[in-house]
PDB file of C-alpha atoms in Angstrom:
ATOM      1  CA  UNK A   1     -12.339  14.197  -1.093  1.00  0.00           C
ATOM      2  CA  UNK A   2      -8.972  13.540  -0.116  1.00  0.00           C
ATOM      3  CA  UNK A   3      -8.487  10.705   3.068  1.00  0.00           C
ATOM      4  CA  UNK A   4      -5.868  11.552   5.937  1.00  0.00           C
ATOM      5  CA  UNK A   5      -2.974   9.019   6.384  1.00  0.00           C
ATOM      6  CA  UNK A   6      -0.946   8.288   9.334  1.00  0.00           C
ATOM      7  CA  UNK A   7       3.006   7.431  10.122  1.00  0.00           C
ATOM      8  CA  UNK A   8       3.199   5.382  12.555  1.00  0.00           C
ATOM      9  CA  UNK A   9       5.218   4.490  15.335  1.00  0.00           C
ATOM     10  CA  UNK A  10       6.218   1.813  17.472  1.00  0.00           C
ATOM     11  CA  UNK A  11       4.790   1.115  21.176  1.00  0.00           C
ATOM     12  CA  UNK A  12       7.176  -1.029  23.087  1.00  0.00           C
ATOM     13  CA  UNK A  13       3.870  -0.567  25.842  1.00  0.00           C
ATOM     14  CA  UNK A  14       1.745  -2.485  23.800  1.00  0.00           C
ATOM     15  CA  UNK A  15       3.879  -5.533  22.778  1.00  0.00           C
ATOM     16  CA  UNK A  16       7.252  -6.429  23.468  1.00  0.00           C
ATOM     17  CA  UNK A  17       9.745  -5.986  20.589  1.00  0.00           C
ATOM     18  CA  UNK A  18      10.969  -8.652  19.197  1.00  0.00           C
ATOM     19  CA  UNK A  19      14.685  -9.732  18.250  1.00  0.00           C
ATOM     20  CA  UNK A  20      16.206  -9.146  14.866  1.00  0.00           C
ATOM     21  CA  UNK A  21      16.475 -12.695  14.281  1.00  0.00           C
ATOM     22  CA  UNK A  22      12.989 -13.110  15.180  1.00  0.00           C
ATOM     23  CA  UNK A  23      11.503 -10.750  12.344  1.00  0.00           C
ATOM     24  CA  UNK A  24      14.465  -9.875   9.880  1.00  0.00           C
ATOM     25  CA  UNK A  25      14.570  -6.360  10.599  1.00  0.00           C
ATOM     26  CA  UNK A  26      15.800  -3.754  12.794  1.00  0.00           C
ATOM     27  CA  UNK A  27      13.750  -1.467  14.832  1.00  0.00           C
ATOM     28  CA  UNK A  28      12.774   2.001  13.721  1.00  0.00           C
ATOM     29  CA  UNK A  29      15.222   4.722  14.789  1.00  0.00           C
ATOM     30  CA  UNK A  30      13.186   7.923  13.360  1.00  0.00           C
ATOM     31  CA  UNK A  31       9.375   8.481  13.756  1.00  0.00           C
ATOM     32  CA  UNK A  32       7.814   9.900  10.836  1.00  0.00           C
ATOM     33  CA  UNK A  33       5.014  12.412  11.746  1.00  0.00           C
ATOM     34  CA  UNK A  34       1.792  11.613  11.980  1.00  0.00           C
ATOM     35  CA  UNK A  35      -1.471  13.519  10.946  1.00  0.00           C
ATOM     36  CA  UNK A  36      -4.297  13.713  12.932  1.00  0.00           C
ATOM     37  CA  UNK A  37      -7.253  16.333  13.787  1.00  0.00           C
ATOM     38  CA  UNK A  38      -6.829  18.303  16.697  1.00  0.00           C
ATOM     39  CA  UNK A  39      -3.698  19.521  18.865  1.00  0.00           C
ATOM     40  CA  UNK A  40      -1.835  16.487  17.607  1.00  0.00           C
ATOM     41  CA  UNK A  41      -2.477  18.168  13.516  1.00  0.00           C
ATOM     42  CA  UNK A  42       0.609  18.833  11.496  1.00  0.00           C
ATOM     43  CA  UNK A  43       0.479  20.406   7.513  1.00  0.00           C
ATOM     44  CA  UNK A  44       0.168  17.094   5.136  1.00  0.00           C
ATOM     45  CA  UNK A  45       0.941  17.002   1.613  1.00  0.00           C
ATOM     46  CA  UNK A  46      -1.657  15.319  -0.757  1.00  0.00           C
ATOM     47  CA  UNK A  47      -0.949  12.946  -2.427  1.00  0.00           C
ATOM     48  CA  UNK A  48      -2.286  10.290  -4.870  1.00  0.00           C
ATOM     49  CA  UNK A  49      -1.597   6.448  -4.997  1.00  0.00           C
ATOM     50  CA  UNK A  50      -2.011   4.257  -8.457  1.00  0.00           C
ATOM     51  CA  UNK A  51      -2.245   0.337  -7.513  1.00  0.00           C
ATOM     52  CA  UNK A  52      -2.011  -2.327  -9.843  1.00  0.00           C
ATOM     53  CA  UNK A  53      -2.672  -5.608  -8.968  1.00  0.00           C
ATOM     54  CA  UNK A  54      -1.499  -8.454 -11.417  1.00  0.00           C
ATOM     55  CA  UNK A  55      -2.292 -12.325 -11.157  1.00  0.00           C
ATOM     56  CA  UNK A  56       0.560 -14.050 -12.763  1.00  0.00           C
ATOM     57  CA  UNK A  57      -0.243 -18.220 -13.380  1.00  0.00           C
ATOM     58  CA  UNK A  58       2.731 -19.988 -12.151  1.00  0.00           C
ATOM     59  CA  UNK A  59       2.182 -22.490 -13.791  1.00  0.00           C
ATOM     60  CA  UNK A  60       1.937 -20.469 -17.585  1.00  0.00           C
ATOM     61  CA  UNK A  61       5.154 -18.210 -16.539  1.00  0.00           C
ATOM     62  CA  UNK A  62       8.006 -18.944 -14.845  1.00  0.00           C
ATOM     63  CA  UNK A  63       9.522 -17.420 -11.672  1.00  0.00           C
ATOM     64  CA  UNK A  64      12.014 -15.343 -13.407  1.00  0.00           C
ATOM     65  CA  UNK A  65       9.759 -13.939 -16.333  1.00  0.00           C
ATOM     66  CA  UNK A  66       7.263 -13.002 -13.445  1.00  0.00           C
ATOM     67  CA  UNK A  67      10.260 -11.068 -11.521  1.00  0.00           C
ATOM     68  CA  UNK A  68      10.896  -9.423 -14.735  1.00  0.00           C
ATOM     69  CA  UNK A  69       7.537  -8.351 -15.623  1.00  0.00           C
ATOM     70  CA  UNK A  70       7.132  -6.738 -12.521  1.00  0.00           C
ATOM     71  CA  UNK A  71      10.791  -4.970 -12.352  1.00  0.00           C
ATOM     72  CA  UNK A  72       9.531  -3.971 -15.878  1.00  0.00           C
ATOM     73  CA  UNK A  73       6.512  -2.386 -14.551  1.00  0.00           C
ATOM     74  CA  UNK A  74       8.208  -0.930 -11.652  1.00  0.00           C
ATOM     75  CA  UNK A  75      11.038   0.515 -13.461  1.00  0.00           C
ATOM     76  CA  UNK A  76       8.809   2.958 -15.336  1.00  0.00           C
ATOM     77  CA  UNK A  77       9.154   5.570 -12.494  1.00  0.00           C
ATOM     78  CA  UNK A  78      12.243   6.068 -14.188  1.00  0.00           C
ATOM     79  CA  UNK A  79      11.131   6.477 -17.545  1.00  0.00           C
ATOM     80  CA  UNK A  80       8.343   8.944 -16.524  1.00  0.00           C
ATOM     81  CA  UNK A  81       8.450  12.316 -14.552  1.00  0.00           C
ATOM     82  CA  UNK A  82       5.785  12.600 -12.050  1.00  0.00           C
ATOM     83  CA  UNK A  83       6.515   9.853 -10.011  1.00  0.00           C
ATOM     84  CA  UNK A  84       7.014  10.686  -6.026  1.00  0.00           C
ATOM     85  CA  UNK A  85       8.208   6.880  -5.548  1.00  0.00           C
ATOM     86  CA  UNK A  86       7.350   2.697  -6.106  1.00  0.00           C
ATOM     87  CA  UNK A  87       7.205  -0.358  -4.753  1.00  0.00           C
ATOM     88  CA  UNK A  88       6.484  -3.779  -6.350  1.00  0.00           C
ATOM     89  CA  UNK A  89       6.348  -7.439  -5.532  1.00  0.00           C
ATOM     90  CA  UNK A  90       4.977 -10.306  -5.048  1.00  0.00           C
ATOM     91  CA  UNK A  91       2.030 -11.128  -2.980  1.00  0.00           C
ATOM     92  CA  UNK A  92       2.749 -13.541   0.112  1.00  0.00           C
ATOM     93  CA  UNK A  93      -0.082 -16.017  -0.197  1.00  0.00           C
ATOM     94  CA  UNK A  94       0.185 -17.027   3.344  1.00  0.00           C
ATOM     95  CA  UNK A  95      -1.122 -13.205   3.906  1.00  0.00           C
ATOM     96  CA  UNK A  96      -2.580 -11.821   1.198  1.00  0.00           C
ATOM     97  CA  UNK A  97      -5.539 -12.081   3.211  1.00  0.00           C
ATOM     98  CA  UNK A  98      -4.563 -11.840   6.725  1.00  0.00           C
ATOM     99  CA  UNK A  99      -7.613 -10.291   9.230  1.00  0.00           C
ATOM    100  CA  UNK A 100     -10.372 -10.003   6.310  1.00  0.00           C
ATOM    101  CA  UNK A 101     -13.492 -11.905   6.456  1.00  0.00           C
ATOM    102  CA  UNK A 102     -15.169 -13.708   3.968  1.00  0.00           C
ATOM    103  CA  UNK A 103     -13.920 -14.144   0.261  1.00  0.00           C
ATOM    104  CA  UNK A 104     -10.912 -12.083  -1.056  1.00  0.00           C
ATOM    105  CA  UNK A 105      -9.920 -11.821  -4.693  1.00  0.00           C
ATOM    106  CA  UNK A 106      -6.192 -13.062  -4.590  1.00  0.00           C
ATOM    107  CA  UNK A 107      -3.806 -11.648  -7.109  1.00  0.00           C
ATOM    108  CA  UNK A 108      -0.164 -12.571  -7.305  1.00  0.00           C
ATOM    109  CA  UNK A 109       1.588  -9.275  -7.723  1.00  0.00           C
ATOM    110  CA  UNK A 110       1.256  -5.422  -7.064  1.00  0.00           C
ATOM    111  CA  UNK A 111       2.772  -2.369  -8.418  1.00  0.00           C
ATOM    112  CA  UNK A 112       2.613   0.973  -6.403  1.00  0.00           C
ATOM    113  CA  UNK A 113       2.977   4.376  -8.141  1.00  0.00           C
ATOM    114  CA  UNK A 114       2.745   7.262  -5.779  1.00  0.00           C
ATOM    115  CA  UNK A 115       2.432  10.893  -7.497  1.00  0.00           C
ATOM    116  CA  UNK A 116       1.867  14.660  -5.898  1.00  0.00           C
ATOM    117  CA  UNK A 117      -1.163  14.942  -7.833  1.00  0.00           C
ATOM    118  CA  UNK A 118      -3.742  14.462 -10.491  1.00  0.00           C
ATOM    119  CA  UNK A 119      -2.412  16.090 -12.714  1.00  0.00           C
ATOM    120  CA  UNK A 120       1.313  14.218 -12.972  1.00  0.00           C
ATOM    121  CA  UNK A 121      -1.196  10.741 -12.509  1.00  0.00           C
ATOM    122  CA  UNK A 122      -3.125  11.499 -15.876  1.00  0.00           C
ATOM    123  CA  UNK A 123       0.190  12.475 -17.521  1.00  0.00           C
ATOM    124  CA  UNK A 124       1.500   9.076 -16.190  1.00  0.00           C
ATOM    125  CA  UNK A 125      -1.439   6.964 -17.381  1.00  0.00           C
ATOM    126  CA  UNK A 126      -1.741   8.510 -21.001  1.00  0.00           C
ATOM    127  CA  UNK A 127       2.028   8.470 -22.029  1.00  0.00           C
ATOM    128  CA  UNK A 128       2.353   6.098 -25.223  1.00  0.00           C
ATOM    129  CA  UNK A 129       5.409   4.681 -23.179  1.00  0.00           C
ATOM    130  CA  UNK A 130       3.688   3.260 -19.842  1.00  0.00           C
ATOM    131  CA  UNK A 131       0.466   2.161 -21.745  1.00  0.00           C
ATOM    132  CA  UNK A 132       2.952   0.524 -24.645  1.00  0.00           C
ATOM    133  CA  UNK A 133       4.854  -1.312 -21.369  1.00  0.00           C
ATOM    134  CA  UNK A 134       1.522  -2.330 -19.592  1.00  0.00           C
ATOM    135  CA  UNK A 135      -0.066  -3.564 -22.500  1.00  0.00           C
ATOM    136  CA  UNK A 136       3.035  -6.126 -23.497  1.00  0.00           C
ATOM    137  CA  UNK A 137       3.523  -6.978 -20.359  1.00  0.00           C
ATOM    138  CA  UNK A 138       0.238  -7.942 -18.771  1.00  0.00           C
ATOM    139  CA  UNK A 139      -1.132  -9.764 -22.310  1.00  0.00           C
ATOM    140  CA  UNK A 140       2.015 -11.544 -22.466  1.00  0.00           C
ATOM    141  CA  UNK A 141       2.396 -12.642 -18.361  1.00  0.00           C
ATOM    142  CA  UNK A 142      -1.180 -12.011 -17.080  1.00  0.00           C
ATOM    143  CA  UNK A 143      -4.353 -13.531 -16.876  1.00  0.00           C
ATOM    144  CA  UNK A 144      -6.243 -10.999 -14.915  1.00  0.00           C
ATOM    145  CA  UNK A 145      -5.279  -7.448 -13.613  1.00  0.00           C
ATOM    146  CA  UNK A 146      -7.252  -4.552 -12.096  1.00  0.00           C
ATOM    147  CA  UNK A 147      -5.921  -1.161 -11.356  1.00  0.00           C
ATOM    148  CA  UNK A 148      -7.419   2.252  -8.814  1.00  0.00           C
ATOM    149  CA  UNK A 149      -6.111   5.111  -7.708  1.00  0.00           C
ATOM    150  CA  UNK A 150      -7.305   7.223  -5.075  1.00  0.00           C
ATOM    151  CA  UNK A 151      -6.205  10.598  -3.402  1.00  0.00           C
ATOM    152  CA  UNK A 152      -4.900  11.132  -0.095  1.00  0.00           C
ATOM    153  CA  UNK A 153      -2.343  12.901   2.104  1.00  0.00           C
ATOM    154  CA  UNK A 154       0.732  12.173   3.814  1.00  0.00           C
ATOM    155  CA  UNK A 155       2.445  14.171   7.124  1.00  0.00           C
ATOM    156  CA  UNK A 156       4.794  17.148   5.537  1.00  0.00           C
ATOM    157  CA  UNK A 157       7.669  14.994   6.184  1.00  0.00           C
ATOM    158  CA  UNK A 158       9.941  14.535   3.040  1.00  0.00           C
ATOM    159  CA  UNK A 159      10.751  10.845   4.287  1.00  0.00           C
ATOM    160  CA  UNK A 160       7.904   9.397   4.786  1.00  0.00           C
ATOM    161  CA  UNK A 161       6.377  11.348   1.371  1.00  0.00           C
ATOM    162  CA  UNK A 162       9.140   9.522  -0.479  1.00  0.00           C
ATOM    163  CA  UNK A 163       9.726   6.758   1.326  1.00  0.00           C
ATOM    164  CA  UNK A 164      13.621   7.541   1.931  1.00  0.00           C
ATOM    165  CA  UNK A 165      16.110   6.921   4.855  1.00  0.00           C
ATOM    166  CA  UNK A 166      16.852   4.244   6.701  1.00  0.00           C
ATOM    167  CA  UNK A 167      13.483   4.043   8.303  1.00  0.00           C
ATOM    168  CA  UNK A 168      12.275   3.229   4.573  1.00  0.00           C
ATOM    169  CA  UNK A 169      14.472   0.801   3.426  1.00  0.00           C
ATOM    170  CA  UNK A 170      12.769  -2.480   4.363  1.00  0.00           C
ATOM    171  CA  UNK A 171       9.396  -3.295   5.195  1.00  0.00           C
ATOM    172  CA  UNK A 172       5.606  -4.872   4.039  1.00  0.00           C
ATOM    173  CA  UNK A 173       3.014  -3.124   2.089  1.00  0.00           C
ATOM    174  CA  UNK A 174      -0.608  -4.320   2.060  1.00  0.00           C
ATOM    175  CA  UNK A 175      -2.966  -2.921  -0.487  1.00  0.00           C
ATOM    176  CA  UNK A 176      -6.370  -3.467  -0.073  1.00  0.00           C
ATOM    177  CA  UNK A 177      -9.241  -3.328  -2.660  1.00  0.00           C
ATOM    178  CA  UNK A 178     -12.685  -2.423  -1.592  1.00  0.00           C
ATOM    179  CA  UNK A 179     -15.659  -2.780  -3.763  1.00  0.00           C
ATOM    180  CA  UNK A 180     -19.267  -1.960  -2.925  1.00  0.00           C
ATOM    181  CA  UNK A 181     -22.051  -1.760  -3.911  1.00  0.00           C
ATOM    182  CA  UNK A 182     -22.566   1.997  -5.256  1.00  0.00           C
ATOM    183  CA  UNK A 183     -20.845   5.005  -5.087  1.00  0.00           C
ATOM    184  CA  UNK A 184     -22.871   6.333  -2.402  1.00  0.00           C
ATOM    185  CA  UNK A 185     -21.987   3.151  -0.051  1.00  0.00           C
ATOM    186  CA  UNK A 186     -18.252   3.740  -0.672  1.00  0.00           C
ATOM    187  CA  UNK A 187     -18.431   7.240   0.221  1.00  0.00           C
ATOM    188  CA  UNK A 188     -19.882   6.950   3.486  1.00  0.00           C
ATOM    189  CA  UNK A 189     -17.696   3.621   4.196  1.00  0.00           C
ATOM    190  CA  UNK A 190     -14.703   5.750   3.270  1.00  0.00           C
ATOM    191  CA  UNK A 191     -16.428   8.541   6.042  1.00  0.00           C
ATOM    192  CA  UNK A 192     -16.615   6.108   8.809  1.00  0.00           C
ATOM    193  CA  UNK A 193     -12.980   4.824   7.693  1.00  0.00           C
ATOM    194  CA  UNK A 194     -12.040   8.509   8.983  1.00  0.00           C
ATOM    195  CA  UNK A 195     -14.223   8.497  11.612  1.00  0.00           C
ATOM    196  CA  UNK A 196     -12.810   5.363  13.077  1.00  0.00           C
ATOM    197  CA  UNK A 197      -9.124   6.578  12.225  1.00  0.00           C
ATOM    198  CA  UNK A 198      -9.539   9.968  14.508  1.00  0.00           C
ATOM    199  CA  UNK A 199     -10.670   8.240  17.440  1.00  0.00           C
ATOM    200  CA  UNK A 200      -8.024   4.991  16.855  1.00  0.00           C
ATOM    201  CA  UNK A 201      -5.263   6.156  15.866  1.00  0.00           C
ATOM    202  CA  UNK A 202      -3.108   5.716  18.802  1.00  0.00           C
ATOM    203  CA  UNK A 203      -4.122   2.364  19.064  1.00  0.00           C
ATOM    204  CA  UNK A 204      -3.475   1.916  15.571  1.00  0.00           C
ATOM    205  CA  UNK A 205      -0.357   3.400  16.294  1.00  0.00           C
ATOM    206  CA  UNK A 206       0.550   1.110  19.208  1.00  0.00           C
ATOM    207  CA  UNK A 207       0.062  -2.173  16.868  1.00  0.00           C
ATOM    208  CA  UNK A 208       2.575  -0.995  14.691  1.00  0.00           C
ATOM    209  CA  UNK A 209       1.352   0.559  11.714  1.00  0.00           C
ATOM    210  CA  UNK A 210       3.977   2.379   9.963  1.00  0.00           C
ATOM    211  CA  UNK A 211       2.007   4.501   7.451  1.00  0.00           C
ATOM    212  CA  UNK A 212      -1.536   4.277   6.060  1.00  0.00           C
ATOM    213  CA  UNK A 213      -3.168   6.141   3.023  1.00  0.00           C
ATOM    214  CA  UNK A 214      -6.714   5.478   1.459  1.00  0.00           C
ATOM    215  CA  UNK A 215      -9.977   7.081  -0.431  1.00  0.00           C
ATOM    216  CA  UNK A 216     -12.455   6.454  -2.172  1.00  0.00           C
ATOM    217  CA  UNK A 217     -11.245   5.593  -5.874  1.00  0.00           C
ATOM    218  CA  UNK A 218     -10.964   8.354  -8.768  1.00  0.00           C
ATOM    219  CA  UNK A 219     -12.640   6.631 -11.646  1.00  0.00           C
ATOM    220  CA  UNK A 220     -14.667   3.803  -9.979  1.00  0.00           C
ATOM    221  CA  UNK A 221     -16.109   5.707  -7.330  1.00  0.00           C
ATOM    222  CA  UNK A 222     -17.935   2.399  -5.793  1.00  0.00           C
ATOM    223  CA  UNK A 223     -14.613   1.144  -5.315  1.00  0.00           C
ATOM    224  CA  UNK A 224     -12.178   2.284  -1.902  1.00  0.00           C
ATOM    225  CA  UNK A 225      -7.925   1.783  -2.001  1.00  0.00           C
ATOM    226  CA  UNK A 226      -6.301   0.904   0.828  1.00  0.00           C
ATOM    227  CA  UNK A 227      -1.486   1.481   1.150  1.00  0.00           C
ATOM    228  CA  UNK A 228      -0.862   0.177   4.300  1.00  0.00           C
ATOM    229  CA  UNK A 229       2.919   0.207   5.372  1.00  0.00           C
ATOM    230  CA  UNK A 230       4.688  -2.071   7.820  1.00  0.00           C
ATOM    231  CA  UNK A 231       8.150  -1.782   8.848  1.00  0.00           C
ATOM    232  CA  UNK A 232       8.455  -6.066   9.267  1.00  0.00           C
ATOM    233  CA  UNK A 233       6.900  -8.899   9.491  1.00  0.00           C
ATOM    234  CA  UNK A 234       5.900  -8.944  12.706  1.00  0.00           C
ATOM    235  CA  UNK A 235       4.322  -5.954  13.133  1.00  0.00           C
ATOM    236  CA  UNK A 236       2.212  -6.942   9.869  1.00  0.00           C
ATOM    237  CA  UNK A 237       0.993  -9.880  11.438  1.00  0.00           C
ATOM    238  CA  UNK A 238       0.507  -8.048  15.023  1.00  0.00           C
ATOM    239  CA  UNK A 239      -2.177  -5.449  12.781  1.00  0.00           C
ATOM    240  CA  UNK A 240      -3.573  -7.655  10.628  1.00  0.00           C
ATOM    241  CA  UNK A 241      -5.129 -10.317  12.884  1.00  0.00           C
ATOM    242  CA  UNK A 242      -6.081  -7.663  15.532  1.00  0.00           C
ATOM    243  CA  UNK A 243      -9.632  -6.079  16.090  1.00  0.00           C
ATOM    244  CA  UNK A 244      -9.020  -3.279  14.690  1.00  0.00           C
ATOM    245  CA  UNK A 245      -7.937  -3.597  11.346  1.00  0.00           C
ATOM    246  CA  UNK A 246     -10.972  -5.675  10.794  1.00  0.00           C
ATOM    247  CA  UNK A 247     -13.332  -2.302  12.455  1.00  0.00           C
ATOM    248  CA  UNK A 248     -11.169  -0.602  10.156  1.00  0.00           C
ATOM    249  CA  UNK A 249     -11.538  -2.044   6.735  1.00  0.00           C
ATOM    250  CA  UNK A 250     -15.352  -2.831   7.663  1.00  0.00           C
ATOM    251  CA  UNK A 251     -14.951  -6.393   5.691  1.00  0.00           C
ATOM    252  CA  UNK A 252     -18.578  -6.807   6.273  1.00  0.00           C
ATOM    253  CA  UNK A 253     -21.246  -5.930   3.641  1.00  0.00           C
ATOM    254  CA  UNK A 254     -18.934  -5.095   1.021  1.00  0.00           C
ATOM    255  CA  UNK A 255     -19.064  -6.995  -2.725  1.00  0.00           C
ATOM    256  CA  UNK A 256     -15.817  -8.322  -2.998  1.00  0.00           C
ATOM    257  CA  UNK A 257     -12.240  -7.571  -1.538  1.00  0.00           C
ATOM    258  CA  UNK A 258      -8.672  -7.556  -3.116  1.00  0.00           C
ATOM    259  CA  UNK A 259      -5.457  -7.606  -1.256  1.00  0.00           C
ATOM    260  CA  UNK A 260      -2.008  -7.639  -2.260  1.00  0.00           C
ATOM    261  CA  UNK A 261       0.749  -8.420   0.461  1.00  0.00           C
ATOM    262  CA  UNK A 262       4.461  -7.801  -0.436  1.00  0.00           C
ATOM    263  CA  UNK A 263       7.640  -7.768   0.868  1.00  0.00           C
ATOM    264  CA  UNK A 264      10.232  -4.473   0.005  1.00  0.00           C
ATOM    265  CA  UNK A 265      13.719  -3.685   0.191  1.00  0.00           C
ATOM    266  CA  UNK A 266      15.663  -6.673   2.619  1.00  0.00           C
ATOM    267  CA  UNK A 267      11.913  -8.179   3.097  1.00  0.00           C
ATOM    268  CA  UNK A 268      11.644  -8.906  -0.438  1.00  0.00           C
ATOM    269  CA  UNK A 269      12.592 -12.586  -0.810  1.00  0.00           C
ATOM    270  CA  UNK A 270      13.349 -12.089  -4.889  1.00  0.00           C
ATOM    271  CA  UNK A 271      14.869  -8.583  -5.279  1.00  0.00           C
ATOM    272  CA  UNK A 272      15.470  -5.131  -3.359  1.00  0.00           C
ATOM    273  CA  UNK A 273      12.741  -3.432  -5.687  1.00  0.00           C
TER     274      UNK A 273
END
């Protein structure tokens, strides 16, 4: 079953904003919609997000072969139809982990694939030409790599669907790998995930949460994704180490957890991906 997702806005009430200089970003000048149940309900648009998460040794490949992997990877939404939009980069270790309890798998790098459906996602994943590139470029640059995809929905607004305008053009994504311990576990985690967003979302809202999509993974159903979008730095960190992204991702009783942190568009410290 598909998950709801939320654009988010910013709440001046909640925390004062803080200067450009202080984050390295402007604030947001256009609200994307947000979906919720209820009066506040507007028409959403599934959707369905492909993650892959890469862990690049630094000391095995350099800096510049690990940017180019990853552009290589990224680039392939222009090689293949289907593809809504992207994002790639490389994980922030100083966050990769920010507000999650216990142990979390790190990896180094994430790709982001988002498509309108299933159907353009299988073409995606069986073309000769993205399994060729993944293949060459994870044995030659990786030394571990896991991928999920999951379906969800996004507000029927065409910006925040594909992630145009100036309200797109800079910000943090933080994708977040949930394992557990059967399918039946993940499916009732994802459940109370939706449960908890109806009732939180304007709090969510308030801390700054620019647009969130998850479910429960298409393959390995014991598994739940997590796209959560930040418009800077700040706002990131605001979320992150609050109370409610931890009652939101449920960190405890899960097997393990995998999170990805990057950087996109200005943000990005290596490239404008």
């Amino acid at each position: 079953m598909a998950s709801p997702s939320i654009s988010m806005r910013k709440c001046a009430a909640a925390r004062s904003q803080p200067s450009r200089s202080a984050v390295g970003a402007r604030p947001s000048r256009v609200r994307a919609s947000s979906a919720s149940s209820g009066a506040n309900s507007k028409k959403s648009q599934p959707v369905v997000e492909h993650l892959l998460l890469l862990r690049i040794d630094p000391d095995e490949v350099s800096s510049a072969d690990a940017r180019k992997c990853i552009e290589n990877l990224w680039s392939l939404q222009y090689q293949m139809g289907g593809v809504i939009c992207s994002s790639a980069g490389e994980s922030d270790p100083k966050k990769a982990g920010s507000g999650l309890e216990g142990d979390v798998s790190q990896y180094t790098h994430a790709v982001h694939f988002r498509f309108p459906a299933r159907a353009q996602l299988d073409a995606f994943l069986s073309s000769p030409t993205v399994q060729k590139m993944q293949e060459e470029e994870i044995a030659e640059n990786c030394v571990g790599a896991a991928s999920l995809s999951f379906e969800s929905s996004i507000p029927e607004d065409l910006f925040a669907i594909f992630r145009k305008g100036q309200d797109w053009e800079e910000g943090f994504d933080h994708a977040v790998v949930i394992e557990c311990e059967s399918e039946a576990e993940a499916g009732s985690r994802a459940r109370g995930m939706r449960d908890f967003l109806e009732v939180n979302q304007p709090s969510m809202e308030e801390c700054g949460v620019q647009q969130l999509t998850f479910g429960t993974a298409v393959t390995d159903g014991n598994k739940i994704g997590i796209l959560m979008r930040f418009r800077n730095e700040y706002d990131f960190d605001y979320f992150t180490n609050s109370a409610l992204y931890t009652k939101f991702i449920g960190a405890g009783g899960s097997r393990s957890l995998s999170a990805v942190t990057y950087g996109v568009g200005a943000q990005q410290a290596t490239r404008n991906l």
